[in-house]
Structures are given as C-alpha cells and as structure tokens.
Coordinates of C-alpha atoms in Angstrom, one line a residue:
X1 CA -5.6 12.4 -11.5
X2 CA -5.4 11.9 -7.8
X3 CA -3.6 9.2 -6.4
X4 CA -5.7 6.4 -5.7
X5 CA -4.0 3.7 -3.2
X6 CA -5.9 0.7 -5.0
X7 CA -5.5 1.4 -8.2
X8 CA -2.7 4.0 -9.0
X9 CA -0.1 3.1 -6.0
X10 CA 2.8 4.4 -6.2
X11 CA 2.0 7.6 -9.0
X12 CA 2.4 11.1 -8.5
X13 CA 2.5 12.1 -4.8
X14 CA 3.0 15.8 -3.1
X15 CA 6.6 17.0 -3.3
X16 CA 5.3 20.1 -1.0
X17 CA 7.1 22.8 -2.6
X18 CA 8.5 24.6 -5.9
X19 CA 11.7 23.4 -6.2
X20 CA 11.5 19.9 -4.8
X21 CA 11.6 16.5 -7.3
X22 CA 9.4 14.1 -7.9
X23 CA 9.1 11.7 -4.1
X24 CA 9.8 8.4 -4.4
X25 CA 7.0 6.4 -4.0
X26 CA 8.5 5.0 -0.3
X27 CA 8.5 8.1 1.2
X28 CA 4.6 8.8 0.6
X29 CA 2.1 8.8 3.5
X30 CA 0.3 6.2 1.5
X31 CA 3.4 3.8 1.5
X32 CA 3.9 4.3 5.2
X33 CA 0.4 3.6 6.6
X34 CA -1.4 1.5 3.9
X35 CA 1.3 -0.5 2.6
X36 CA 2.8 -1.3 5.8
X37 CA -0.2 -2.8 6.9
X38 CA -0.4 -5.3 3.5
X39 CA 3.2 -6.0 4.2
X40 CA 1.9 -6.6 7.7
X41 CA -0.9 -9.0 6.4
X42 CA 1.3 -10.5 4.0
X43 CA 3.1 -12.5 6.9
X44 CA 1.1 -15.8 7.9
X45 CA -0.4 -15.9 10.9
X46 CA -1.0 -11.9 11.7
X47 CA -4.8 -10.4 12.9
X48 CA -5.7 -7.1 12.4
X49 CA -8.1 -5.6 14.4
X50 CA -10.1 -2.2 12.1
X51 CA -12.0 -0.2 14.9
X52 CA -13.9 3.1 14.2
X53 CA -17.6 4.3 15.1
X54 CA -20.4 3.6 12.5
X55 CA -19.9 5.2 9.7
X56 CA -16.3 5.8 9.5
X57 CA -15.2 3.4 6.5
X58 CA -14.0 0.6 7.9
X59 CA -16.0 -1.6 5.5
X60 CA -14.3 0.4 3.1
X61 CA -10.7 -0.3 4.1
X62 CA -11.3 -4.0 4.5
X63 CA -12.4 -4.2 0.7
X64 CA -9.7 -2.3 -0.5
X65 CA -6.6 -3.9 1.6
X66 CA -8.0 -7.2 -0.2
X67 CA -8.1 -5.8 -3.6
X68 CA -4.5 -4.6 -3.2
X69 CA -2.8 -8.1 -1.7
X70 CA -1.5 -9.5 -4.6
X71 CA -1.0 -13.5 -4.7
X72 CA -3.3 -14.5 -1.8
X73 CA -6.7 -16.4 -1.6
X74 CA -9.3 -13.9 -0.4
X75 CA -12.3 -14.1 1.6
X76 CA -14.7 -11.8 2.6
X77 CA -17.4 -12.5 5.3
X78 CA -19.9 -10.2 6.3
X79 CA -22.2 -10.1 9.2
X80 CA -24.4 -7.2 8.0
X81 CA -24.4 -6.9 3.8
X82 CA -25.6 -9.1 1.4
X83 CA -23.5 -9.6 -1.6
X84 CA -26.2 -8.1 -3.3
X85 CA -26.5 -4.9 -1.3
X86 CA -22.5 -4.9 -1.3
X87 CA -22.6 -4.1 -4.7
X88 CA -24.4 -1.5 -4.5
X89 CA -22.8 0.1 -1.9
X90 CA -19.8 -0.1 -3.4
X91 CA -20.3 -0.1 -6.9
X92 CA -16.3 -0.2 -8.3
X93 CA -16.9 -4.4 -7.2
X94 CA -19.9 -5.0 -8.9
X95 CA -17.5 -5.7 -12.5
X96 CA -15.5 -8.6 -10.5
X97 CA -18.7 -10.2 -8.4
X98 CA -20.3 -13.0 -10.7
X99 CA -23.9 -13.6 -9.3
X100 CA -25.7 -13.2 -6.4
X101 CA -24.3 -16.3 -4.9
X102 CA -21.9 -14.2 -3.7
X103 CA -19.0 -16.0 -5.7
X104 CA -16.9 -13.9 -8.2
X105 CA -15.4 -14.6 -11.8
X106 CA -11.9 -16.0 -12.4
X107 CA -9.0 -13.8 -11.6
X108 CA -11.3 -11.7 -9.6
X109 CA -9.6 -10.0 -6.6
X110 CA -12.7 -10.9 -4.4
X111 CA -12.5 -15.2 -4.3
X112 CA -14.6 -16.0 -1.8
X113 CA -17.7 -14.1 -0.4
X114 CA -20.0 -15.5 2.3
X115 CA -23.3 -14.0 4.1
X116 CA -23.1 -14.5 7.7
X117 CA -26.2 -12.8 8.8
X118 CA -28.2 -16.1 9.1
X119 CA -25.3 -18.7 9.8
X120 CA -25.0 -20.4 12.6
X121 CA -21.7 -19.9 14.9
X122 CA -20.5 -23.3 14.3
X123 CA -21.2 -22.9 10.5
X124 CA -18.7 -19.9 10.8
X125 CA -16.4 -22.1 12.3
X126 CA -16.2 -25.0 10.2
X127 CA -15.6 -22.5 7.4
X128 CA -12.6 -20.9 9.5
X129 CA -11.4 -24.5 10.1
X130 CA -11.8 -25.3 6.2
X131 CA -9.6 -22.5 5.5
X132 CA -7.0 -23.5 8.0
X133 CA -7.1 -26.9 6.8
X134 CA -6.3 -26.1 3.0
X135 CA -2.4 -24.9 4.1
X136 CA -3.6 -22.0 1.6
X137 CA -1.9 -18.4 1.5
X138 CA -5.2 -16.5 2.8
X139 CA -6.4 -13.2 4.1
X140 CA -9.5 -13.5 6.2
X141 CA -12.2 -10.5 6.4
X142 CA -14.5 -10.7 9.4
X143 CA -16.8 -8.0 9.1
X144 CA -18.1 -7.8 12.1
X145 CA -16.9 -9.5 15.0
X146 CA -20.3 -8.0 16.1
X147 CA -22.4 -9.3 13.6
X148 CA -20.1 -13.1 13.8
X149 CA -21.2 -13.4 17.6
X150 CA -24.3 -12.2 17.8
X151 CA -26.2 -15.2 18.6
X152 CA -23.4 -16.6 20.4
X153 CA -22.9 -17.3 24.5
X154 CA -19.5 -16.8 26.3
X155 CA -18.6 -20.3 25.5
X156 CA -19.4 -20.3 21.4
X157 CA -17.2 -16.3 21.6
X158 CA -14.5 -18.1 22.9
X159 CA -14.8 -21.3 20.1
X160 CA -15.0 -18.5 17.6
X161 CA -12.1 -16.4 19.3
X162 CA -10.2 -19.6 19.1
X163 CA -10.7 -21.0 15.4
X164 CA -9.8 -17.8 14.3
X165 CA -7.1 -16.7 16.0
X166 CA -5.0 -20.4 16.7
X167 CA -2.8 -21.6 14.9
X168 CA -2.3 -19.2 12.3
X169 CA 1.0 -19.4 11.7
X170 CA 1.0 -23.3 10.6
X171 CA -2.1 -21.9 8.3
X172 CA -0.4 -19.4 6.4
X173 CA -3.8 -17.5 7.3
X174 CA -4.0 -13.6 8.3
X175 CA -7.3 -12.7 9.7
X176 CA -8.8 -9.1 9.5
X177 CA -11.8 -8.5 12.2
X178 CA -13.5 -5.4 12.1
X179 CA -15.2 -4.4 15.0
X180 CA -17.9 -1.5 16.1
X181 CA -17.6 -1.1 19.5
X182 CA -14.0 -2.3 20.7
X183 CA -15.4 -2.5 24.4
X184 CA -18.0 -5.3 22.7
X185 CA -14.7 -6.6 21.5
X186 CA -13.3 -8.7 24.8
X187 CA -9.7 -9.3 24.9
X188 CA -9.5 -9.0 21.2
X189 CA -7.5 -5.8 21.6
X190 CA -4.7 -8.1 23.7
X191 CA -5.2 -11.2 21.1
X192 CA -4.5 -9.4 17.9
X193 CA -1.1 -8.8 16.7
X194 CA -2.0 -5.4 14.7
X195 CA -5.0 -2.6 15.7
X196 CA -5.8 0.2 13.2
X197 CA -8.4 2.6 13.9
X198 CA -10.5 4.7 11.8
X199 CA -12.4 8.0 13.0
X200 CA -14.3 11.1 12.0
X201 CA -14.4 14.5 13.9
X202 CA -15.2 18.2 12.6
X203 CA -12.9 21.0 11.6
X204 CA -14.4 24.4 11.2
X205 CA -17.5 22.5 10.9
X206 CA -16.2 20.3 8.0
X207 CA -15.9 16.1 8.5
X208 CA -12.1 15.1 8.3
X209 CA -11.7 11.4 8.5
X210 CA -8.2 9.8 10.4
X211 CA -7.1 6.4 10.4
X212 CA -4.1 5.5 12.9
X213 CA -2.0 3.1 13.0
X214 CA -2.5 1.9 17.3
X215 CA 0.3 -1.5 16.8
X216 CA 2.0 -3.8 14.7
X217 CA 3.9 -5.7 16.4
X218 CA 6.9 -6.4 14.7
X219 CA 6.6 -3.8 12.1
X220 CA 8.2 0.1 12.8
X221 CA 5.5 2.7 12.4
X222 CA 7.5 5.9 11.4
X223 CA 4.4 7.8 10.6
X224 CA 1.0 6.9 13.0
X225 CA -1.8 9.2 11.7
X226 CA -2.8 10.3 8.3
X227 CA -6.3 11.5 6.4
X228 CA -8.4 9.9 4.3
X229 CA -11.5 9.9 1.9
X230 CA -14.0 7.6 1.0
X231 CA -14.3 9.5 -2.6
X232 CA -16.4 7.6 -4.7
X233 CA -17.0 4.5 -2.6
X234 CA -12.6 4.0 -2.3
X235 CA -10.7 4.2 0.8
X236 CA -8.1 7.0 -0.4
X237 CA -5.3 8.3 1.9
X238 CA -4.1 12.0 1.2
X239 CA -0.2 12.5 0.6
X240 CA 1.8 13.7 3.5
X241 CA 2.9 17.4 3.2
X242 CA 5.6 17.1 4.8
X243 CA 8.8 16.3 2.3
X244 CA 12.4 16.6 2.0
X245 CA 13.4 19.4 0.3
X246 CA 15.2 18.6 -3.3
X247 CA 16.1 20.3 -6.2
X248 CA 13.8 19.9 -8.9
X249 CA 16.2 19.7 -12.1
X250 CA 14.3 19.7 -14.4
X251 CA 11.8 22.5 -14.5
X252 CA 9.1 23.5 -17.3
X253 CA 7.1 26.8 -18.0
X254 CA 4.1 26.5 -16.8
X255 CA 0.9 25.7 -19.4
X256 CA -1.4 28.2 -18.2
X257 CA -5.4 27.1 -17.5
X258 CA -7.2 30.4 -19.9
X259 CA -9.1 32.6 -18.3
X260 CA -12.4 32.5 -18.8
X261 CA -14.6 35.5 -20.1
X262 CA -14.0 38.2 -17.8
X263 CA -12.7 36.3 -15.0
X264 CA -9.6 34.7 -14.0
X265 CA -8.5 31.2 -13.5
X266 CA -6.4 30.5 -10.7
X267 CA -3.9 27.7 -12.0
X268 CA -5.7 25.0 -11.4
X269 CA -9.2 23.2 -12.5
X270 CA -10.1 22.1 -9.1
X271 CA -9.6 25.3 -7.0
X272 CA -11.5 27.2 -10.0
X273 CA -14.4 24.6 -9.1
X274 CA -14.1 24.6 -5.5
X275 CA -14.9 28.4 -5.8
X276 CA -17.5 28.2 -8.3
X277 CA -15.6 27.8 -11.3
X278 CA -13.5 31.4 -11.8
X279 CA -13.0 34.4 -9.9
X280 CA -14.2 37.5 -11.3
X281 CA -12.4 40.5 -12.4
X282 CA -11.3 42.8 -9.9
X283 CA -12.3 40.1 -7.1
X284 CA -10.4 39.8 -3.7
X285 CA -9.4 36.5 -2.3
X286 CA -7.7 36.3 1.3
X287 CA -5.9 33.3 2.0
X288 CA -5.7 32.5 5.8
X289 CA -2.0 30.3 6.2
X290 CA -2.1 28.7 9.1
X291 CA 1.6 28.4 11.1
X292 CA 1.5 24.6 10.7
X293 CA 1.8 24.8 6.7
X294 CA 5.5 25.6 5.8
X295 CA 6.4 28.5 3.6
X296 CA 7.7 26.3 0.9
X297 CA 4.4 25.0 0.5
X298 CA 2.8 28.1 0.0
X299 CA 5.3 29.5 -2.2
X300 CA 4.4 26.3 -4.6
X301 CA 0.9 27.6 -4.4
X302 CA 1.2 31.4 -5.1
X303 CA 4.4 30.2 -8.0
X304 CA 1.1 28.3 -9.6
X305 CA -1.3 31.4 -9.0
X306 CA 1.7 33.7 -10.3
X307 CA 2.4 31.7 -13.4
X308 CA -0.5 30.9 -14.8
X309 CA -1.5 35.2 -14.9
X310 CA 1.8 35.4 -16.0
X311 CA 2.1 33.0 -18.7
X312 CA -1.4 34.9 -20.1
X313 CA 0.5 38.4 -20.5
X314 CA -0.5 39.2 -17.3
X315 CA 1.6 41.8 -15.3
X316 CA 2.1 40.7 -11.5
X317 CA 3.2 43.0 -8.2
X318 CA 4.0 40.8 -5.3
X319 CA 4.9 41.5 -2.0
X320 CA 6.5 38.3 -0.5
X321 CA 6.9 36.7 2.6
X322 CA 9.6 37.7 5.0
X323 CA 10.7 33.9 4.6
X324 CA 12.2 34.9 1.2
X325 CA 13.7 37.8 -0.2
X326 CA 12.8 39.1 -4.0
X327 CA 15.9 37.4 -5.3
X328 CA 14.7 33.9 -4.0
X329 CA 11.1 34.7 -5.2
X330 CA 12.3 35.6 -8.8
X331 CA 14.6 32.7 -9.2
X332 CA 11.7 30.2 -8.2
X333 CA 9.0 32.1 -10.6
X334 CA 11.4 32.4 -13.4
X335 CA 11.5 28.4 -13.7
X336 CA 8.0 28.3 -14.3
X337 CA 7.4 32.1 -16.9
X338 CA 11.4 32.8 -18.0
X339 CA 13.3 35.3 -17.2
X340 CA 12.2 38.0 -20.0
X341 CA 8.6 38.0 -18.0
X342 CA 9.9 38.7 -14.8
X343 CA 11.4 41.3 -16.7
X344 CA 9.0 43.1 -18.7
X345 CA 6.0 42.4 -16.3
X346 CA 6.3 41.1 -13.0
X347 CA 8.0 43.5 -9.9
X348 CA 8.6 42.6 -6.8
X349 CA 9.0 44.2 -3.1
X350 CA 12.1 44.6 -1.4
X351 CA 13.1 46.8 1.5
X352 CA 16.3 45.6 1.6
X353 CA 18.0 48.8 0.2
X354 CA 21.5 47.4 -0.6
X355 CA 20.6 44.9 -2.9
X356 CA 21.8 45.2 -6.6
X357 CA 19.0 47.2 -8.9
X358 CA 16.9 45.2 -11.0
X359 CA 14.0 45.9 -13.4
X360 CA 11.9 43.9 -11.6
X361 CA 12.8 44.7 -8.1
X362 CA 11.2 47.7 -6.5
X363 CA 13.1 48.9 -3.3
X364 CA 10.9 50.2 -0.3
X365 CA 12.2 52.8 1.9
X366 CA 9.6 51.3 4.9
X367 CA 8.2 54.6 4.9
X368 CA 4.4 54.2 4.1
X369 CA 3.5 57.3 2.5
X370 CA 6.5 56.9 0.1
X371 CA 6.2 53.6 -0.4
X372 CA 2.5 53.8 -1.4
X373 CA 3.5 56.6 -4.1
X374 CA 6.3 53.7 -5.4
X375 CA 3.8 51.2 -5.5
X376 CA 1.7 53.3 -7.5
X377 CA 3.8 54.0 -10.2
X378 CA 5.1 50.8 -10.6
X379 CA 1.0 49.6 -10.5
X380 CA 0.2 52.5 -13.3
X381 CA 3.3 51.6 -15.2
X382 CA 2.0 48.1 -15.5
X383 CA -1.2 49.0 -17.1
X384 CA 0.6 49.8 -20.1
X385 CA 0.8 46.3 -20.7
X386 CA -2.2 45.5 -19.5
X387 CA -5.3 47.4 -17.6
X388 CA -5.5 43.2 -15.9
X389 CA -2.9 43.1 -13.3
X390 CA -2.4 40.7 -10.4
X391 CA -1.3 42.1 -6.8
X392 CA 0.0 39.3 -4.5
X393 CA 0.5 40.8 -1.1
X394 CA 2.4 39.5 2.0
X395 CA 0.3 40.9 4.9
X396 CA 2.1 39.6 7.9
X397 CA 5.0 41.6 5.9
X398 CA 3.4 44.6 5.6
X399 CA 2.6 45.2 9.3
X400 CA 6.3 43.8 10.2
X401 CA 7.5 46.6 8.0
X402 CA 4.8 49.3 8.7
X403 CA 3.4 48.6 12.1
X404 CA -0.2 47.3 13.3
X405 CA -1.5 50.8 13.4
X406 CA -0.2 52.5 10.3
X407 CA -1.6 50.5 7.9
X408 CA -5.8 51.2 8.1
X409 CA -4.8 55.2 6.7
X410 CA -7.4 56.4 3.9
X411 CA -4.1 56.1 1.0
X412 CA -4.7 52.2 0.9
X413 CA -8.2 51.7 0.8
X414 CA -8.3 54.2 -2.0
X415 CA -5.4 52.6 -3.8
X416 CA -7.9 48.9 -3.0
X417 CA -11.1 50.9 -4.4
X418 CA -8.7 51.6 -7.2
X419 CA -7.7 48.0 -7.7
X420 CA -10.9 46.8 -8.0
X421 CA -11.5 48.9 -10.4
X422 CA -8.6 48.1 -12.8
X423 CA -10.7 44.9 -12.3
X424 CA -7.4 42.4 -11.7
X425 CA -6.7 39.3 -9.7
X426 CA -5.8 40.5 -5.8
X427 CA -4.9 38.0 -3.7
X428 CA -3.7 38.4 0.3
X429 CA -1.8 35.8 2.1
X430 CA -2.4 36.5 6.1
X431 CA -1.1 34.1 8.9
X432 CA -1.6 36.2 12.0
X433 CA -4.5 38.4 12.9
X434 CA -3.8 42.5 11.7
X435 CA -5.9 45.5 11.5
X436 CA -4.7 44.5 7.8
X437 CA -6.3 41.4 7.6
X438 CA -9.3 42.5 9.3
X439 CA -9.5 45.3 6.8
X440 CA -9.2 43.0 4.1
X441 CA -11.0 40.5 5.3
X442 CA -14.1 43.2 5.2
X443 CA -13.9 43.7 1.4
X444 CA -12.7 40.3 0.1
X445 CA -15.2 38.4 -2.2
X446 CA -13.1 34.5 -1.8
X447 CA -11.8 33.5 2.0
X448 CA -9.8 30.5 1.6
X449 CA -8.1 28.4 4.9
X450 CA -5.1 26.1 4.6
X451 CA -4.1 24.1 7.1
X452 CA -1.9 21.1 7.7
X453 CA -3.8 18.3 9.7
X454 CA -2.2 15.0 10.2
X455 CA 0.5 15.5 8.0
X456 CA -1.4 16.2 5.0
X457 CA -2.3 19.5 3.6
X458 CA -5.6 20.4 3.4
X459 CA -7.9 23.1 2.2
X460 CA -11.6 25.2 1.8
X461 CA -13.5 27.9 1.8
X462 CA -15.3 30.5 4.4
X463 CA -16.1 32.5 1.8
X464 CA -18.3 30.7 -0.1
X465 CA -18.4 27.9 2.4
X466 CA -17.2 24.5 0.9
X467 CA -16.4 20.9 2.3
X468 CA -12.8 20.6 3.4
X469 CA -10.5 19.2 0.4
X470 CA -6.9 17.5 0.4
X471 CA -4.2 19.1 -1.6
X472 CA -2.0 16.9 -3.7
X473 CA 0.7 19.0 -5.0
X474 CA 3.0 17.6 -8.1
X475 CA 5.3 18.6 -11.0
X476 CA 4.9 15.5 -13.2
X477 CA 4.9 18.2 -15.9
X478 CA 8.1 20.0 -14.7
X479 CA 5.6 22.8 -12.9
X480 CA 3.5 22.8 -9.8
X481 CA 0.2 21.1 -10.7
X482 CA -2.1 21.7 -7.7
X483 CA -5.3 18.8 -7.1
X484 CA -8.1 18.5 -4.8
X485 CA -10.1 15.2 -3.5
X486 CA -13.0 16.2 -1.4
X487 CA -12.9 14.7 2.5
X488 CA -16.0 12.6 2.0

C-alpha cells in the first residue's frame, strides 16, 4: 500500500536505491513538510495561512491536518460547502459526520462543523470569541477568509481580523485560514505566523501538484517543496527520493509477479497497469533517465525488472551503466536471484579487460564488429535455457564505448529484428540524446520518462501516454518493491 500521511504515517517510505535499509520514519518528505506543520499547529496561539488557486486542494489539506492532530478540539468552518455537500465531496468523512446538522459522533476527529455561507460577520465572531473564551486546546479551520468576509466593510475585516488573530496565545487556539486570492487577503500574509502554499502546473502536459512550505516562524524548514496527490479525495505527499545511502542487511530473493500468457510482467503490479497490464513478447521499452534521478535509483529499478525475469528461469544480458562496473551489478542482483542464477543464466558487459574471468562476465574488446559477434554467442547460448531472454542495455554506455556514429551499422538492427523475434523482454535505459536512442526510440513499442521533481521521484509514459505517477520505492520484504500513486 502506499503511504497515506492520515492514516498510515510513518509506514514504508522510499529508501531510493538497492542496497539501502528501511528510512526512518523522520527522515521522510512527509515528516518534514506535513508533520512539521502539526507540530507547528500544535503550539497555542499559531495561524496558518493555506494559499493556492482554485482547485489546488487546499480544502483538502485543511481536513486532513485536522484529522491527524491528535488531542485537540476541532472545528471546521466553511464559507462555501454545506456539511451536506462536504460529504460528498469527500466521502472518507461521511463514516465520522452524524447528521446534517453538521455535528459529528463521539470520538469523531471532526468536533465541530459550522456553515458560514449565510452567517452574519458578527455571528462568526461571537463564535471565535466562544472558542477563545473556553481556555480549550483548539485548532480553528477558516475556509475561506473569502467566503468569512464577504459581506463585510473595512471596519467588520478588521473585527474579524482581530477576533481571530488576538490573543491566541492566552486561548490555547491555532487558527488555519485558507485563502483564494492572497492579494484579497490584506495584511494577512504579515499577520500570520506560518504561510503554506499549494499549486498545480503541467509537466510534459501532465498536472503535478506542489505544496511549499513559504514560513514558520520559529520552526527550521530543512526541506521547502514537495509533491502531492489528492488520490481518492486525501491530501497524500509523495516520499522524497533523495536518501542516505545504507546497507540493507538483510536482503531477500525476490517473489517474482508471473508472467502472464505470452507476455511479461515487469516486477511490479502497478507499472504492468500503468502500461496496460503486461508487455508483450518480444516488445521494446525505452526508458528516458533524466540527469536529476541518481543512478542508485535506477539500479533499484532495473534490479526489480532483472529479478523478477530471473527468478522465472529467465536468462538476462545486461549492459550496465558506466556508474557501475559488472562486479558491482552482480553483487547487487545476486541479493535479490542467488548467486547460482547469475551463474547459469544471467551475463554481463564488461570492457574492462583486466578483470578476473567469470561465467557470467563477458569481456568486450570495444571493437564493435567483434563485440557484436560476442554478444551473439553469449545471446544464442542463452536460448538453450530458454528461447525468452531479457536484454537490458546501457545506451549512454554504448556510444561512450563505440562512438555516436558507429553504432546505426546494418549488424545491430539485424541482431534487434532478431531479438524481437526470440520474442523476449528488451529494455534500453537512455539519459542523453544518441543516434542510439533515436534508433531505438523508432522501433520501441513502451517509452517510459523518469524524472525527479521536487525531491520526489516520479514517472509515465509517452508511449502509451499516461498521467504522471509518484514512485514509492521499498524493501519491506527484504527486495525492491516498486509502487505508483497517480498525481491526481
């Protein structure tokens, strides 16, 4: 399951590569941004001002920063939704909400919610006083400032500007305002004591949704941006991809996903689905890396790929990165299939000639005409195990070792026609643009993009286009688990 701040806080977050451990939960992008702003709230006396466009979830995040304070009399007050119409725009609250009166059962995580659409402004603040008054432990949702002031002049702003933001401290009251158009907003922005704001832009044509953290005073903000869904009507914030490097100690084989009926699973449920459930036999899939992602991480990624084909009797040729060398690449991969595959059915690249021979190792001379008769063998030798094989291929390494211009000669788009007709798994890992990668990019059936945006990895296709996905990466089962959760 995907980590869900509200409900699952503090489970299985991205360790980012294949030999890290499990994160601590304080070192997640989640813990930095959302729960420093409930530790934020959870000193008396602190505003929070939630700014973003229409549209961009800041209802969203108001409702779920009260349903994870813990301890702390609730209220929400909206400007704009009915109780009624809440509920069904958020359906995960209609289990806690007791009628349409708008107040909610015992031990609900919602205690007070009030329709301000038709109240008066000195209605609103007689209840803001009431609060105050009560010497309660209280967080406050105003949503919206907008909606609060609407039928307001200058003078009843600043009577509302006042009940809610005096003497807070004294009232053990924190006070969230969301606002719509932060110009509309006055001097809020110099009033508050905390501003968060919430956006939505485009990449590649695909909505990504950013929440940043703009002050809160008094708190350190080591990390200011992050990602975020509104999956299912929750305000979800992707795990940061970018980790400390550990050793994982204690490392599993990997439970391969079966293949379906002549087709190929790649490792994990959600990438099948994301490309339509499988990828056929004899298909080509060109992953585009781009330089923002590290190499670990796409190690972690292609180990998963590699291990489940393996794990299924699969025979694998890979051509790594020139970030590893074959000895690095076999001692990750062997954690995850055991030495005796790598063995019997895996072989990998090297053109560093003075390494020690292995079975598995297959020394280039960087000579492509030779090396493409090497290759060959070793491809046809593998067949006797099975006519299914998997080729992972470097690209960026191939033209460092054979050139830009050497590479688009007849011998290796015969040996491609020939490896789709063996009908295995080929998959191409690119990071720069290549006559290669233009070349492959020409006869590839799957084009995937990964990217790291806002410290969080994400992913989708060109080829078939899909919505842009977060990556959650974790090895809660001792191997690299891979997850998706669609930027919604």
């Amino acid at each position: 399951m995907w980590p869900r701040m509200s409900v699952a806080r503090g489970q299985s977050q991205l360790e980012g590569a294949v030999d890290l451990a499990p994160v601590q939960p304080d070192t997640s992008l989640e813990s930095v941004i959302f729960d420093l702003i409930l530790k934020f709230l959870q000193t008396p006396g602190q505003v929070l001002l939630v700014q973003g466009p229409p549209g961009s979830g800041k209802t969203t995040f108001a409702l779920e920063i009260l349903n994870s304070l813990e301890e702390t009399h609730k209220i929400y007050a909206s400007s704009r939704v009915a109780p009624a119409r809440l509920r069904q725009h958020f359906p995960w609250i209609d289990e806690v909400i007791d009628t349409m009166s708008g107040r909610t059962a015992r031990a609900s995580w919602i205690d007070e919610l009030h329709d301000l659409r038709r109240v008066e402004p000195d209605t609103i603040f007689n209840q803001v006083l009431r609060l105050k008054h009560s010497k309660q432990r209280a967080v406050l949702v105003v949503d919206s400032w907008e909606g609060a002031i609407r039928n307001t002049n200058d003078e009843g702003r600043k009577m509302l500007e006042s009940a809610v933001l005096s003497e807070l401290d004294e009232s053990k009251v924190s006070v969230v305002i969301v606002v719509e158009d932060s110009k509309k907003a006055g001097d809020l922005g110099y009033l508050v004591d905390g501003i968060v704001t919430l956006d939505q832009s485009e990449l590649d044509g695909r909505r990504v949704r950013t929440i940043a953290v703009n002050k809160l005073r008094g708190f350190s903000v080591p990390t200011k941006r992050g990602i975020f869904s509104l999956d299912k009507a929750r305000f979800t914030i992707l795990p940061n991809g970018l980790r400390q490097p550990a050793i994982n100690a204690h490392p599993k084989p990997l439970e391969p996903i079966p293949h379906p009926p002549h087709a190929f699973s790649l490792g994990s449920k959600d990438m099948d689905h994301m490309l339509g459930g499988s990828i056929p036999r004899g298909a080509f899939l060109l992953v585009d890396v781009d330089s923002s992602v590290s190499p670990l991480e796409i190690r972690t990624i292609l180990n998963m790929m590699r291990a489940n084909f393996i794990n299924q009797k699969g025979p694998c040729v890979i051509v790594p990165t020139a970030a590893y060398s074959s000895d690095t690449v076999a001692e990750s991969l062997s954690k995850y299939v055991g030495w005796e595959a790598i063995e019997e059915r895996v072989r990998i690249l090297e053109y560093n000639q003075s390494l020690a021979p292995k079975k598995w190792r297959l020394v280039m001379k960087s000579n492509l005409s030779d090396d493409v008769k090497t290759f060959a063998h070793a491809w046809d030798e593998l067949a006797k195990i099975s006519p299914h094989r998997m080729l992972d291929i470097n690209v960026d390494k191939a033209v460092q070792v054979y050139g830009r211009d050497e590479l688009s000669v007849p011998g290796l788009t015969e040996l491609g026609a020939n490896m789709r007709d063996t009908e295995g798994l080929n998959i191409a890992i690119a990071s720069i643009d290549s006559k290669l990668r233009d070349q492959w990019l020409s006869v590839v059936d799957y084009h995937l993009k990964i990217k790291n945006a806002d410290g969080s990895l994400v992913i989708y296709g060109v080829k078939p286009f899909t919505p842009l996905y977060g990556v959650d990466l974790n090895f809660d089962k001792g191997y690299p688990v891979l997850n998706l959760m669609q930027i919604v």
